[in-house]
Short mmCIF file of C-alpha atoms in Angstrom, two decimals:
data_model
loop_
_atom_site.label_atom_id
_atom_site.label_comp_id
_atom_site.label_asym_id
_atom_site.label_seq_id
_atom_site.Cartn_x
_atom_site.Cartn_y
_atom_site.Cartn_z
CA UNK A 199 17.50 -13.07 -0.03
CA UNK A 200 16.69 -12.04 -3.62
CA UNK A 201 19.38 -11.33 -5.68
CA UNK A 202 18.75 -9.45 -8.97
CA UNK A 203 20.17 -9.90 -12.43
CA UNK A 204 21.79 -6.16 -12.31
CA UNK A 205 23.23 -7.44 -8.58
CA UNK A 206 24.88 -10.16 -10.06
CA UNK A 207 26.73 -8.19 -13.00
CA UNK A 208 27.92 -5.98 -10.32
CA UNK A 209 29.13 -8.33 -7.58
CA UNK A 210 30.64 -10.26 -10.77
CA UNK A 211 32.48 -7.49 -11.94
CA UNK A 212 33.81 -6.22 -8.40
CA UNK A 213 34.76 -10.06 -7.79
CA UNK A 214 36.96 -9.78 -11.34
CA UNK A 215 38.62 -6.56 -10.07
CA UNK A 216 39.57 -7.82 -7.00
CA UNK A 217 40.51 -11.03 -8.53
CA UNK A 218 43.18 -9.91 -11.32
CA UNK A 219 44.37 -7.21 -8.77
CA UNK A 220 45.35 -9.99 -6.67
CA UNK A 221 47.03 -11.96 -9.23
CA UNK A 222 48.69 -8.86 -10.46
CA UNK A 223 49.68 -8.19 -7.08
CA UNK A 224 51.49 -11.56 -6.43
CA UNK A 225 53.30 -11.53 -9.94
CA UNK A 226 54.82 -8.11 -8.88
CA UNK A 227 56.06 -9.72 -5.40
CA UNK A 228 57.18 -12.13 -8.01
CA UNK A 229 59.36 -9.99 -9.90
CA UNK A 230 57.43 -11.03 -12.97
CA UNK A 231 56.65 -7.44 -14.04
CA UNK A 232 55.37 -8.25 -17.86
CA UNK A 233 53.08 -10.98 -16.42
CA UNK A 234 51.48 -8.46 -13.79
CA UNK A 235 50.55 -6.27 -16.64
CA UNK A 236 47.81 -8.70 -17.84
CA UNK A 237 45.62 -9.13 -14.52
CA UNK A 238 46.12 -5.04 -14.27
CA UNK A 239 44.91 -4.48 -17.61
CA UNK A 240 41.84 -6.73 -17.03
CA UNK A 241 41.27 -4.93 -13.56
CA UNK A 242 41.15 -1.51 -15.36
CA UNK A 243 39.08 -2.97 -18.00
CA UNK A 244 36.55 -4.56 -15.51
CA UNK A 245 36.16 -1.10 -13.39
CA UNK A 246 35.48 0.52 -16.97
CA UNK A 247 32.76 -2.00 -17.76
CA UNK A 248 31.39 -1.70 -13.77
CA UNK A 249 31.28 2.22 -14.72
CA UNK A 250 29.52 2.04 -17.65
CA UNK A 251 26.91 -0.60 -16.65
CA UNK A 252 26.06 1.10 -13.47
CA UNK A 253 25.29 4.24 -16.07
CA UNK A 254 22.70 1.90 -18.11
CA UNK A 255 24.79 0.43 -20.75
CA UNK A 256 22.90 -3.02 -20.98
CA UNK A 257 25.84 -4.58 -23.15
CA UNK A 258 28.22 -4.95 -20.34
CA UNK A 259 27.92 -8.34 -19.51
CA UNK A 260 28.43 -9.88 -23.14
CA UNK A 261 31.20 -7.67 -24.15
CA UNK A 262 32.96 -8.84 -20.76
CA UNK A 263 32.13 -12.88 -21.63
CA UNK A 264 33.82 -12.07 -25.07
CA UNK A 265 36.71 -10.16 -23.29
CA UNK A 266 37.13 -13.26 -20.30
CA UNK A 267 36.86 -15.78 -23.32
CA UNK A 268 40.08 -14.02 -25.49
CA UNK A 269 41.95 -13.60 -22.44
CA UNK A 270 40.93 -17.22 -20.85
CA UNK A 271 42.22 -18.87 -24.02
CA UNK A 272 45.10 -16.71 -24.75
CA UNK A 273 47.01 -16.73 -21.01
CA UNK A 274 47.06 -20.48 -20.79
CA UNK A 275 50.51 -21.99 -21.36
CA UNK A 276 50.46 -24.81 -24.19
CA UNK A 277 52.15 -27.67 -22.45
CA UNK A 278 52.87 -30.80 -24.66
CA UNK A 279 52.24 -34.65 -23.26
CA UNK A 280 52.59 -37.87 -24.14
CA UNK A 281 49.24 -37.95 -25.77
CA UNK A 282 48.63 -34.65 -27.01
CA UNK A 283 47.92 -30.59 -25.48
CA UNK A 284 45.83 -31.30 -22.60
CA UNK A 285 42.75 -29.24 -22.69
CA UNK A 286 42.49 -27.46 -19.14
CA UNK A 287 38.89 -27.26 -17.09
CA UNK A 288 39.87 -23.38 -16.42
CA UNK A 289 38.66 -23.03 -20.34
CA UNK A 290 35.29 -23.35 -18.75
CA UNK A 291 35.76 -19.50 -16.43
CA UNK A 292 34.16 -17.65 -19.41
CA UNK A 293 31.05 -20.29 -20.02
CA UNK A 294 30.14 -19.94 -16.02
CA UNK A 295 30.40 -16.41 -16.31
CA UNK A 296 27.66 -16.53 -19.08
CA UNK A 297 25.80 -18.75 -16.62
CA UNK A 298 25.72 -16.04 -14.20
CA UNK A 299 25.38 -13.00 -16.17
CA UNK A 300 23.61 -13.81 -19.30
CA UNK A 301 22.04 -16.25 -21.38
CA UNK A 302 22.22 -19.68 -22.38
CA UNK A 303 22.93 -18.74 -25.53
CA UNK A 304 26.22 -16.85 -24.29
CA UNK A 305 27.32 -19.96 -22.62
CA UNK A 306 27.49 -21.68 -26.08
CA UNK A 307 29.19 -18.42 -27.50
CA UNK A 308 31.43 -17.80 -24.72
CA UNK A 309 32.27 -22.04 -24.75
CA UNK A 310 32.58 -22.18 -28.47
CA UNK A 311 34.99 -18.87 -28.60
CA UNK A 312 37.40 -20.06 -25.81
CA UNK A 313 38.00 -23.50 -27.38
CA UNK A 314 38.02 -22.09 -30.88
CA UNK A 315 41.02 -19.92 -29.86
CA UNK A 316 42.58 -22.20 -27.96
CA UNK A 317 42.48 -24.98 -30.38
CA UNK A 318 43.87 -22.19 -32.98
CA UNK A 319 46.93 -21.78 -30.65
CA UNK A 320 47.51 -25.41 -30.28
CA UNK A 321 47.59 -25.93 -34.45
CA UNK A 322 49.35 -22.77 -34.79
CA UNK A 323 52.35 -24.24 -32.07
CA UNK A 324 52.04 -27.42 -34.21
CA UNK A 325 51.07 -29.50 -31.37
CA UNK A 326 48.88 -32.25 -31.12
CA UNK A 327 45.54 -32.14 -29.10
CA UNK A 328 44.35 -34.60 -26.62
CA UNK A 329 41.31 -36.17 -27.52
CA UNK A 330 39.64 -36.66 -23.98
CA UNK A 331 39.93 -33.62 -22.56
CA UNK A 332 37.52 -31.86 -25.56
CA UNK A 333 34.94 -34.49 -25.28
CA UNK A 334 34.83 -33.44 -21.17
CA UNK A 335 34.75 -29.81 -22.00
CA UNK A 336 31.52 -30.45 -24.04
CA UNK A 337 29.93 -32.76 -21.49
CA UNK A 338 30.79 -30.47 -18.99
CA UNK A 339 29.01 -27.12 -20.92
CA UNK A 340 25.94 -29.28 -21.44
CA UNK A 341 25.76 -29.39 -17.65
CA UNK A 342 25.88 -25.89 -17.47
CA UNK A 343 23.31 -25.32 -19.93
CA UNK A 344 21.29 -27.91 -17.99
CA UNK A 345 21.96 -25.96 -14.91
CA UNK A 346 20.71 -22.86 -16.64
CA UNK A 347 17.78 -24.02 -17.73
CA UNK A 348 17.13 -25.55 -14.17
CA UNK A 349 17.54 -22.21 -12.82
CA UNK A 350 15.61 -20.52 -15.50
CA UNK A 351 12.44 -22.63 -14.49
CA UNK A 352 12.89 -22.19 -11.16
CA UNK A 353 13.09 -18.25 -11.63
CA UNK A 354 9.85 -18.28 -13.56
CA UNK A 355 8.15 -20.40 -11.30
CA UNK A 356 9.34 -18.17 -8.37
CA UNK A 357 7.68 -15.36 -10.77
CA UNK A 358 4.70 -16.92 -11.59
CA UNK A 359 4.17 -17.85 -7.69
CA UNK A 360 4.77 -14.39 -6.45
CA UNK A 361 2.35 -13.14 -9.19
CA UNK A 362 -0.23 -15.60 -7.80
CA UNK A 363 0.43 -14.15 -4.33
CA UNK A 364 0.00 -10.67 -5.43
CA UNK A 365 -3.09 -11.75 -7.25
CA UNK A 366 -4.29 -13.69 -4.18
CA UNK A 367 -3.51 -10.86 -1.52
CA UNK A 368 -5.21 -8.11 -4.29
CA UNK A 369 -8.68 -10.37 -4.35
CA UNK A 370 -8.24 -10.90 -0.85
CA UNK A 371 -7.79 -6.68 -0.21
CA UNK A 372 -10.58 -6.47 -2.56
CA UNK A 373 -13.07 -9.18 -0.93
CA UNK A 374 -11.86 -7.21 2.56
CA UNK A 375 -13.00 -3.76 1.39
CA UNK A 376 -16.46 -5.46 -0.31
CA UNK A 377 -17.19 -6.91 2.82
CA UNK A 378 -16.49 -4.00 4.85
CA UNK A 379 -18.67 -1.84 2.22
CA UNK A 380 -21.28 -4.40 2.65
CA UNK A 381 -20.61 -4.16 6.46
CA UNK A 382 -21.05 -0.51 6.24
CA UNK A 383 -24.10 -0.42 4.11
CA UNK A 384 -25.63 -3.14 6.45
CA UNK A 385 -24.95 -1.02 9.68
CA UNK A 386 -26.55 2.15 7.72
CA UNK A 387 -29.45 0.00 7.06
CA UNK A 388 -29.80 -1.24 10.49
CA UNK A 389 -29.39 2.52 11.83
CA UNK A 390 -32.12 3.79 9.68
CA UNK A 391 -34.53 0.81 10.43
CA UNK A 392 -33.60 1.76 13.73
CA UNK A 393 -34.38 5.42 13.13
CA UNK A 394 -37.95 3.99 11.47
CA UNK A 395 -38.71 2.15 14.51
CA UNK A 396 -37.78 5.49 16.97
CA UNK A 397 -40.04 7.18 14.54
CA UNK A 398 -42.90 4.87 14.43
CA UNK A 399 -42.70 4.11 18.12
CA UNK A 400 -43.20 8.22 18.64
CA UNK A 401 -46.22 8.13 16.08
CA UNK A 402 -47.73 5.33 17.89
CA UNK A 403 -47.52 7.07 21.20
CA UNK A 404 -46.98 10.61 20.56
CA UNK A 405 -46.74 13.25 23.68
CA UNK A 406 -47.46 16.61 22.66
CA UNK A 407 -47.30 19.89 24.81
CA UNK A 408 -50.75 21.90 24.73
CA UNK A 409 -49.33 24.48 27.44
CA UNK A 410 -46.84 24.82 30.33
CA UNK A 411 -47.27 21.85 32.28
CA UNK A 412 -49.82 19.90 30.24
CA UNK A 413 -49.06 16.87 27.65
CA UNK A 414 -51.66 15.55 25.51
CA UNK A 415 -51.47 11.95 24.14
CA UNK A 416 -53.72 11.03 21.43
CA UNK A 417 -53.91 7.40 20.70
CA UNK A 418 -55.16 5.76 17.61
CA UNK A 419 -55.65 2.29 16.24
CA UNK A 420 -55.80 -0.98 18.41
CA UNK A 421 -53.99 -0.48 22.25
CA UNK A 422 -52.97 -3.86 22.81
CA UNK A 423 -50.09 -4.99 25.68
CA UNK A 424 -46.57 -3.97 23.56
CA UNK A 425 -48.54 -0.33 22.85
CA UNK A 426 -49.76 -0.34 26.29
CA UNK A 427 -46.44 -0.54 27.92
CA UNK A 428 -44.62 1.50 25.20
CA UNK A 429 -47.44 4.14 26.00
CA UNK A 430 -46.87 4.07 29.85
CA UNK A 431 -42.99 4.22 29.42
CA UNK A 432 -43.28 7.22 26.51
CA UNK A 433 -45.73 9.05 28.88
CA UNK A 434 -43.48 8.68 32.15
CA UNK A 435 -40.34 10.00 30.41
CA UNK A 436 -42.40 12.87 28.63
CA UNK A 437 -44.32 13.75 31.64
CA UNK A 438 -40.65 13.59 33.84
CA UNK A 439 -38.89 15.67 31.45
CA UNK A 440 -40.92 18.29 30.55
CA UNK A 441 -41.85 18.75 34.65
CA UNK A 442 -45.55 18.33 33.32
CA UNK A 443 -48.57 18.46 36.11
CA UNK A 444 -51.21 17.58 33.67
CA UNK A 445 -51.53 14.69 31.23
CA UNK A 446 -54.44 14.39 28.65
CA UNK A 447 -55.25 10.82 26.91
CA UNK A 448 -57.70 11.11 24.69
CA UNK A 449 -59.14 7.88 22.64
CA UNK A 450 -60.99 9.32 20.15
CA UNK A 451 -59.25 6.97 17.79
CA UNK A 452 -59.47 4.03 19.47
CA UNK A 453 -61.17 1.10 17.50
CA UNK A 454 -62.04 -0.95 20.45
CA UNK A 455 -62.06 -0.44 24.09
CA UNK A 456 -62.24 -3.51 26.25
CA UNK A 457 -61.33 -4.60 29.63
CA UNK A 458 -57.81 -4.80 28.40
CA UNK A 459 -57.41 -1.67 26.95
CA UNK A 460 -59.21 -0.23 30.37
CA UNK A 461 -56.44 -1.57 32.34
CA UNK A 462 -54.07 -0.41 30.24
CA UNK A 463 -55.48 2.99 30.80
CA UNK A 464 -56.05 2.53 34.53
CA UNK A 465 -51.85 1.36 34.83
CA UNK A 466 -50.65 4.45 32.67
CA UNK A 467 -52.87 6.59 35.23
CA UNK A 468 -51.40 5.58 38.22
CA UNK A 469 -48.13 5.55 37.11
CA UNK A 470 -48.47 8.95 36.15
CA UNK A 471 -49.88 10.00 39.51
CA UNK A 472 -46.86 8.64 41.26
CA UNK A 473 -44.99 11.48 39.42
CA UNK A 474 -47.67 14.22 40.50
CA UNK A 475 -49.46 14.51 37.52
CA UNK A 476 -53.23 14.71 36.71
CA UNK A 477 -54.62 12.50 34.55
CA UNK A 478 -57.69 12.99 32.12
CA UNK A 479 -59.17 10.88 29.68
CA UNK A 480 -61.36 12.35 26.80
CA UNK A 481 -62.95 11.41 23.78
CA UNK A 482 -64.63 8.27 25.14
CA UNK A 483 -67.95 8.17 22.92
CA UNK A 484 -71.34 6.77 23.74
CA UNK A 485 -70.38 3.37 22.20
CA UNK A 486 -66.98 3.11 24.38
CA UNK A 487 -69.16 4.08 27.60
CA UNK A 488 -71.66 1.45 26.65
CA UNK A 489 -69.19 -1.20 26.74
CA UNK A 490 -67.24 -0.11 29.55
CA UNK A 491 -70.30 -0.15 31.68
CA UNK A 492 -71.44 -3.48 30.22
CA UNK A 493 -67.95 -4.90 31.18
CA UNK A 494 -68.18 -3.45 34.96
CA UNK A 495 -65.02 -1.55 33.88
CA UNK A 496 -64.69 1.47 36.49
CA UNK A 497 -62.40 4.33 35.43
CA UNK A 498 -63.28 5.98 38.94
CA UNK A 499 -59.47 7.34 39.33
CA UNK A 500 -59.63 9.09 36.06
CA UNK A 501 -61.37 11.92 35.46
CA UNK A 502 -62.92 11.97 32.05
CA UNK A 503 -64.00 14.91 29.54
CA UNK A 504 -65.75 14.90 26.11
CA UNK A 505 -62.46 16.55 24.36
CA UNK A 506 -59.18 17.45 25.29
CA UNK A 507 -60.40 21.13 24.59
CA UNK A 508 -62.82 20.61 27.57
CA UNK A 509 -59.82 19.31 29.85
CA UNK A 510 -57.88 22.55 29.20
CA UNK A 511 -61.11 24.78 30.24
CA UNK A 512 -61.59 22.69 33.44
CA UNK A 513 -59.76 23.88 36.58
CA UNK A 514 -58.78 21.07 38.96
CA UNK A 515 -57.91 20.63 42.17
CA UNK A 516 -54.16 19.59 42.56
CA UNK A 517 -53.69 15.90 41.99
CA UNK A 518 -53.43 13.14 44.81
CA UNK A 519 -51.73 10.30 45.07
#
């Protein structure tokens, strides 16, 4: 549980108020009416100081320490002993109060003020002060100061650790945001790459509607095994979606036609025929025709024309399997 300095002062004043009221009641029950006034007045003063502190008066702890020093040193009875008047440890009460509510300087101030008032009372009364108890008193005040130094050091270390933890948490949150942003940017880049790949695939194997039920697929460049599979899949998908009855494949833009290319065209044509489509091959040049003849490639299952326009002008019988 974390306790602030403000809570320490408020709770300390509350303890003093309750304690003074209890002392006053005990003295009242003992019918010591005059003595009961002192703790009663102190309780009232502490109550006023508490309200002032709650309203923001920051000098409340120091004023309380001064009042406690005067009250403590004045209320103790002077008891002569064989070796002189003793130096009671209750004189440390204001110093302990300063230890909890104020700074080390006020520990010294309260201890010095309390001791001075008490010694002054002893000298005025013409009594002799014991030499041993003041030495113990000074030692105890030194221990209180040491304890306060340890508490302040621990508080500073705790505050430094808290600040370090907050800084580390802020850095972790910043890194998480940066990682999330980088992840989003990478995802956007991947989406863009997929879109471009889809566009390239579409441009590699376009399927254009020339007329109702007629698809035109111009092929440009080299037709390898990857493009062959992509061409077949693209044409099958387009023919199925558009319920095409006629597919025209133009190879005028193909650089080289060999047995691999011819077999790919035959496979695409056979797959399209399973969907009930007629397949026409256009754009065969004289060089391509010579190459296919020399390689003994048979395209008997595919109708051939010189141009796509010629394919549109011709009337075909219904497609057969």
